[in-house]
GROMACS .gro file of C-alpha atoms in nm:
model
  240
    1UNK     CA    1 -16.396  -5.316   4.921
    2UNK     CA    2 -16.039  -5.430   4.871
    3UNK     CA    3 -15.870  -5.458   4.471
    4UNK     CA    4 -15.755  -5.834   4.472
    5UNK     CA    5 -15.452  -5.901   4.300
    6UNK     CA    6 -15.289  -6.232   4.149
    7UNK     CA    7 -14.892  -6.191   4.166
    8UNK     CA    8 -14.777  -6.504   4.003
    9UNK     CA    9 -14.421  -6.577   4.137
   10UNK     CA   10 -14.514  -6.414   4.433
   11UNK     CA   11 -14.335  -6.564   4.738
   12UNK     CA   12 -13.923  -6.446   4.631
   13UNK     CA   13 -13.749  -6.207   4.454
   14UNK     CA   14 -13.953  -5.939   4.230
   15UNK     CA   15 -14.268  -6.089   4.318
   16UNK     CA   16 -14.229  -6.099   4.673
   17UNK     CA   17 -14.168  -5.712   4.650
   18UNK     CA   18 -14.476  -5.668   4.439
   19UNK     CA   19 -14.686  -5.836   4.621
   20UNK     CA   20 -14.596  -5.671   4.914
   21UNK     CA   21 -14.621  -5.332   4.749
   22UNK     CA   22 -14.974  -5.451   4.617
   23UNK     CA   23 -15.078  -5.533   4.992
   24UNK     CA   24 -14.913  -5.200   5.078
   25UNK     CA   25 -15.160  -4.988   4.872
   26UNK     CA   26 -15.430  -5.214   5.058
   27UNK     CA   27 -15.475  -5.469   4.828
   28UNK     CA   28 -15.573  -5.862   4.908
   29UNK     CA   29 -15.340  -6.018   4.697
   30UNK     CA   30 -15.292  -6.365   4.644
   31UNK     CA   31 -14.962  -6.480   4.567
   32UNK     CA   32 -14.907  -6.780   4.341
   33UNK     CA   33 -14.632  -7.010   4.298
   34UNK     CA   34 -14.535  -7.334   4.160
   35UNK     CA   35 -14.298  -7.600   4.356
   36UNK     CA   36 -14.132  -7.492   4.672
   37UNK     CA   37 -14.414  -7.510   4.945
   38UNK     CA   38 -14.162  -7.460   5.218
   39UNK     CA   39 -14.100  -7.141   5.061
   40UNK     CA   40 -14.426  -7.016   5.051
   41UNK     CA   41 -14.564  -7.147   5.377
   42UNK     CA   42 -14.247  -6.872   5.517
   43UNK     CA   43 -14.368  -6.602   5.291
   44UNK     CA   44 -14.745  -6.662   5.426
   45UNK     CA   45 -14.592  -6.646   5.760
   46UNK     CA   46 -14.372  -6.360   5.726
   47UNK     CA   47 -14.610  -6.118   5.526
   48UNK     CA   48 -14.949  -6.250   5.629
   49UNK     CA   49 -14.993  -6.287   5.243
   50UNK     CA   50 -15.189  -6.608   5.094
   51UNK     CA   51 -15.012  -6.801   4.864
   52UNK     CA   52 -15.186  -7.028   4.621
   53UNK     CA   53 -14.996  -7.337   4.374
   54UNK     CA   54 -15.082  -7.403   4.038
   55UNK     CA   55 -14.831  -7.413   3.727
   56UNK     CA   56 -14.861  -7.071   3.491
   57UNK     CA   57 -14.750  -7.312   3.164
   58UNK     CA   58 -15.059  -7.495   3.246
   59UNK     CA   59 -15.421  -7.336   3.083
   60UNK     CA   60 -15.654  -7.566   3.282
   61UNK     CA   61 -15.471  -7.485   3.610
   62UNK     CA   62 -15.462  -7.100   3.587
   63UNK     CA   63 -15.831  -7.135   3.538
   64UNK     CA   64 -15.855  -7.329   3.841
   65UNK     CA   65 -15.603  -7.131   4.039
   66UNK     CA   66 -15.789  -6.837   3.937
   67UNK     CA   67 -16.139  -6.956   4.023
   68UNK     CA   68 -15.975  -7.084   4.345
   69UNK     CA   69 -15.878  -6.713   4.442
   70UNK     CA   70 -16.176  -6.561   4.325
   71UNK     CA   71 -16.419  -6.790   4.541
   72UNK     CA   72 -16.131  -6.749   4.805
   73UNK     CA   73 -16.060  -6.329   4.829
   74UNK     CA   74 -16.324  -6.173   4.598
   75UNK     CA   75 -16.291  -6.123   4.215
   76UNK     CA   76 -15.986  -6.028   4.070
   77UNK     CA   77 -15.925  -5.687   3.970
   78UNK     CA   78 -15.492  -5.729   3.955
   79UNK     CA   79 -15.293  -5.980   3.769
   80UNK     CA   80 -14.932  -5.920   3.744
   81UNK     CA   81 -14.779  -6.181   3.569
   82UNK     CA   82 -14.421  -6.209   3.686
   83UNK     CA   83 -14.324  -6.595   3.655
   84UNK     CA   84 -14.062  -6.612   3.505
   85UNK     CA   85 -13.763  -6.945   3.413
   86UNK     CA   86 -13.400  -6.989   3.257
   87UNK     CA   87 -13.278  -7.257   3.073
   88UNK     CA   88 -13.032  -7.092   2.878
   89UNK     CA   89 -12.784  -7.221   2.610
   90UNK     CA   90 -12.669  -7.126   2.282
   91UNK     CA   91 -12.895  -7.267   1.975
   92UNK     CA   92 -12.621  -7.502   1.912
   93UNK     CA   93 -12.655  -7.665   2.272
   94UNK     CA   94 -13.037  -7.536   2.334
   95UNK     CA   95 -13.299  -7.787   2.342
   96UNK     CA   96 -13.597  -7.842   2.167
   97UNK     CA   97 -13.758  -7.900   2.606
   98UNK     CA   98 -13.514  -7.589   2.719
   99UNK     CA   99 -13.678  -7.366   2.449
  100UNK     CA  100 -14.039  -7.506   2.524
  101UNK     CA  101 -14.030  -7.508   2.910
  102UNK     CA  102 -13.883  -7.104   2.864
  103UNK     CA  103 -14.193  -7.024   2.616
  104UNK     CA  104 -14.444  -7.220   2.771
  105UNK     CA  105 -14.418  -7.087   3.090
  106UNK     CA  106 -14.240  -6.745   3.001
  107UNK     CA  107 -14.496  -6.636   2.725
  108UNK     CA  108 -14.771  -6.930   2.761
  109UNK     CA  109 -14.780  -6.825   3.138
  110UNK     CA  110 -14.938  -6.454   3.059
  111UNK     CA  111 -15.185  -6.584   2.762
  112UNK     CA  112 -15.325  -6.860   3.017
  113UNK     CA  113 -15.376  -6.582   3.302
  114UNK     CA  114 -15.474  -6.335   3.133
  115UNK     CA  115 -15.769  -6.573   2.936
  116UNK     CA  116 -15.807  -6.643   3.325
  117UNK     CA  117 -15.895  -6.308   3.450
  118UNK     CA  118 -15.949  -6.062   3.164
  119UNK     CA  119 -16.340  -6.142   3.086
  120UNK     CA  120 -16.423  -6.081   3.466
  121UNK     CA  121 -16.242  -5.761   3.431
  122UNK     CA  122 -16.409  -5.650   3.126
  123UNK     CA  123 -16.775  -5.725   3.268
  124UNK     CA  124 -16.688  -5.467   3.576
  125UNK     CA  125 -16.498  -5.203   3.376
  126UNK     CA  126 -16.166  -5.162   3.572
  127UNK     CA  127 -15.874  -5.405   3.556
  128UNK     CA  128 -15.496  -5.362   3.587
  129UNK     CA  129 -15.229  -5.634   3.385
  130UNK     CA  130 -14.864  -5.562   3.398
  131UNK     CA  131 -14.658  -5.823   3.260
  132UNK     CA  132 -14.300  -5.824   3.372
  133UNK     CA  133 -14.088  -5.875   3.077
  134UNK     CA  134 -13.717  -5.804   3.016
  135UNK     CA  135 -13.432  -5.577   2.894
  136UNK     CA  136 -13.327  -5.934   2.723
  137UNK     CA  137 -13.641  -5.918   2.532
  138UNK     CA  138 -13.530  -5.555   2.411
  139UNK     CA  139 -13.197  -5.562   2.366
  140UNK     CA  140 -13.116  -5.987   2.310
  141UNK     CA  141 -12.878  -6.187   2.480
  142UNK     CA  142 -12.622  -6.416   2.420
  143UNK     CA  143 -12.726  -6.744   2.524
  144UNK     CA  144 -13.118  -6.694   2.576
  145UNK     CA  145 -13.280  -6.720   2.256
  146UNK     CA  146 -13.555  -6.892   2.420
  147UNK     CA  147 -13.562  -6.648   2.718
  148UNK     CA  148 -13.519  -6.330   2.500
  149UNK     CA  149 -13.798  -6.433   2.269
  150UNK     CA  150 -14.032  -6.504   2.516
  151UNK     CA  151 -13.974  -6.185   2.679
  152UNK     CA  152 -14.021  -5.956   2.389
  153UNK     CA  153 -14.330  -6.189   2.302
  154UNK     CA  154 -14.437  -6.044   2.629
  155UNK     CA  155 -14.410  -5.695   2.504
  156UNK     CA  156 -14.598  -5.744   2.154
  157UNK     CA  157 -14.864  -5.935   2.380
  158UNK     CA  158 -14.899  -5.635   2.572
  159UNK     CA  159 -14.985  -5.400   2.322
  160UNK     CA  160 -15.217  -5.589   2.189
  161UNK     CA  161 -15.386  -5.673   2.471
  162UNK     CA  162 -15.410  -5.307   2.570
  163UNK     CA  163 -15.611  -5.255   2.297
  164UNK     CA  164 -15.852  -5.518   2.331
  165UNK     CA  165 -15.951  -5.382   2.733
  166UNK     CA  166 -15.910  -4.987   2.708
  167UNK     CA  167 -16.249  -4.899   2.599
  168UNK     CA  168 -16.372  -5.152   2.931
  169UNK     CA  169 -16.137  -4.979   3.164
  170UNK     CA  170 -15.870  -5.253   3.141
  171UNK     CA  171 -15.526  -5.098   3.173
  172UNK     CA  172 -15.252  -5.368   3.007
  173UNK     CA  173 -14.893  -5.233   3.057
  174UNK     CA  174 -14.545  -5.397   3.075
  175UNK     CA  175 -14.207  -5.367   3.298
  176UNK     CA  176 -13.890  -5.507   3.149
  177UNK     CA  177 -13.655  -5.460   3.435
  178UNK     CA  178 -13.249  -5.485   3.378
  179UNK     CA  179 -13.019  -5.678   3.613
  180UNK     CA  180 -13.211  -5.664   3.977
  181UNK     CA  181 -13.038  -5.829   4.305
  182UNK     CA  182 -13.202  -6.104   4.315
  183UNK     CA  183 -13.165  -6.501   4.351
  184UNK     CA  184 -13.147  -6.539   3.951
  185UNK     CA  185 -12.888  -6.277   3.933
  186UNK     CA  186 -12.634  -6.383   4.209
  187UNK     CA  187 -12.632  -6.732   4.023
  188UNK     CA  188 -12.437  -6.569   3.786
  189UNK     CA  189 -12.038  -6.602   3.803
  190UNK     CA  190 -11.902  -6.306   4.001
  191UNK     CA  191 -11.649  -6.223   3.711
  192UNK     CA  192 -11.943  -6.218   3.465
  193UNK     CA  193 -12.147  -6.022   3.690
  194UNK     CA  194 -11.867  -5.727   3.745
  195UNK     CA  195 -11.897  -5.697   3.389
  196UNK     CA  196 -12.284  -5.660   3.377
  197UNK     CA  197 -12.213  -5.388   3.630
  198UNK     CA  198 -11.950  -5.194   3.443
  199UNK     CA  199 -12.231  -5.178   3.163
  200UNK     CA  200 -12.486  -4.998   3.345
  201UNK     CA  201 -12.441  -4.610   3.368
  202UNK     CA  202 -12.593  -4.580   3.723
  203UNK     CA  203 -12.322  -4.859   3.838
  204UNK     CA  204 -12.541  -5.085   4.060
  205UNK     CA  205 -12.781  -5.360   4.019
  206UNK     CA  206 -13.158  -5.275   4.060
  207UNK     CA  207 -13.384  -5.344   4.409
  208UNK     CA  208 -13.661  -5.544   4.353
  209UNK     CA  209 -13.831  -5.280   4.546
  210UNK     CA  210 -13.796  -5.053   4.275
  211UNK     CA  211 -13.958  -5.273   4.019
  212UNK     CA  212 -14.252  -5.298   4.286
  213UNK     CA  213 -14.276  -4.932   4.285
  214UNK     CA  214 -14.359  -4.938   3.912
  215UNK     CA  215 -14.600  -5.196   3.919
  216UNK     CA  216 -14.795  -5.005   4.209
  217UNK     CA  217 -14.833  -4.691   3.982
  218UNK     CA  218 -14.960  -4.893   3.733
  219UNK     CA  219 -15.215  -5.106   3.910
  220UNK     CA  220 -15.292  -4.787   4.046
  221UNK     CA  221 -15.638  -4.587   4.007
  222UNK     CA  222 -15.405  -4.256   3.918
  223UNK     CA  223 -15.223  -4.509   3.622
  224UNK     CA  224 -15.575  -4.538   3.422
  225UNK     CA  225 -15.435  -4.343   3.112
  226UNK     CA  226 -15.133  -4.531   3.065
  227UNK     CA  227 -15.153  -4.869   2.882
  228UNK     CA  228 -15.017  -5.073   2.617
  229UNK     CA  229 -14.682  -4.948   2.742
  230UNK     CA  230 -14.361  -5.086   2.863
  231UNK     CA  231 -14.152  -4.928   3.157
  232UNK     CA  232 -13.796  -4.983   3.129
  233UNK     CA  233 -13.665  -4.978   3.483
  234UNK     CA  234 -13.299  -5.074   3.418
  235UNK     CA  235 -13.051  -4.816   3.546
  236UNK     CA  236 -13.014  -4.661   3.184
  237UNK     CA  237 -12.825  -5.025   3.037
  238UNK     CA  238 -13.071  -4.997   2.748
  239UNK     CA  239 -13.221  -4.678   2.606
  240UNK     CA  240 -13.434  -4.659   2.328
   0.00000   0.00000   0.00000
């Protein structure tokens, strides 16, 4: 019988590529998102791939969503929590709703799936989380205190995690990716952006693709010995 997987922010950028790398491996995976329906009934269409809308910042619907899926595909054995906002500003402009939409949703997001899906994975032994985090959350960035926090709350979050499901088979690992070609990324001012560039030593943005890649190994049956770990998949910006 199939793995299911739960890709939240699964119908564009990173997500899309996950989830298709998921399905790829011969997953059922479920792709959930949160406003544009337009968007995801063209994902469905394009990749045969079943998206499902609920909110990530909200508990009571990522139990619902989740239960949804379940009674929909099968129980879940995947959860990849990529969803993922900006609302960036200095802490001088930043406020109070900026920093709590970016937590809430950022952070809150992985607690609320992960209470979702991680007792269901524990009562069958085998589970796979990878929580997509951020080489903001490593290295900081000017402007996103609320987006840099959240991120590197994702990476404490995952170690602790880790250790709560290894002795029930439940791998918990993180990505932080670096600058990827994506939607988020070409929002940002072409001047600003040939600087981000000059900073990383391979000289390109990331693929998406190659963020999937990662995620696959992990949520993989050969990745069972690796968790409460982060992969840094950002073209050698930040090394540590």
């Amino acid at each position: 019988m199939a793995r299911v997987a739960i890709v939240t922010g699964g119908t564009r950028g990173i997500g899309e590529a996950i989830c298709l790398a998921l399905r790829d491996m011969g997953m059922t995976v479920a792709a959930n998102y949160a406003g544009n329906a337009d968007r995801a009934a063209a994902f469905t269409k394009a990749t045969g791939i079943r998206a499902f809308r609920w909110d990530v910042s909200d508990h009571d619907a990522c139990q619902a969503g989740c239960t949804e899926v379940a009674e929909t595909l099968g129980p879940v054995d995947v959860l990849v929590n990529n969803a993922g906002i900006t609302r960036d500003g200095t802490i001088m402009k930043l406020s109070y709703q900026a920093w709590k939409e970016v937590i809430d949703t950022n952070l809150g997001g992985c607690f609320n799936m992960a209470k979702a899906v991680f007792p269901g994975m524990r009562a069958q032994n085998w589970g796979r989380i990878v929580n997509i985090g951020s080489i903001n959350g490593q290295a900081g960035q000017y402007g996103q205190v609320n987006y840099a926090a959240a991120k590197s709350g994702i990476h404490g979050f995952t170690k602790a995690l880790a250790q709560e499901g290894a002795r029930a088979g439940v791998t918990v690992n993180a990505i932080a990716p670096g600058y990827i070609d994506t939607d988020m990324v070409a929002a940002v001012p072409g001047e600003v952006l040939e600087k981000i560039v000059a900073r990383i030593p391979v000289g390109r943005l990331g693929q998406a693709q190659e963020i999937a890649r990662g995620v696959a190994f992990l949520c993989s049956e050969e990745g069972g010995f690796v968790t409460g770990s982060t992969l840094s998949i950002n073209g050698g910006q930040h090394m540590y």
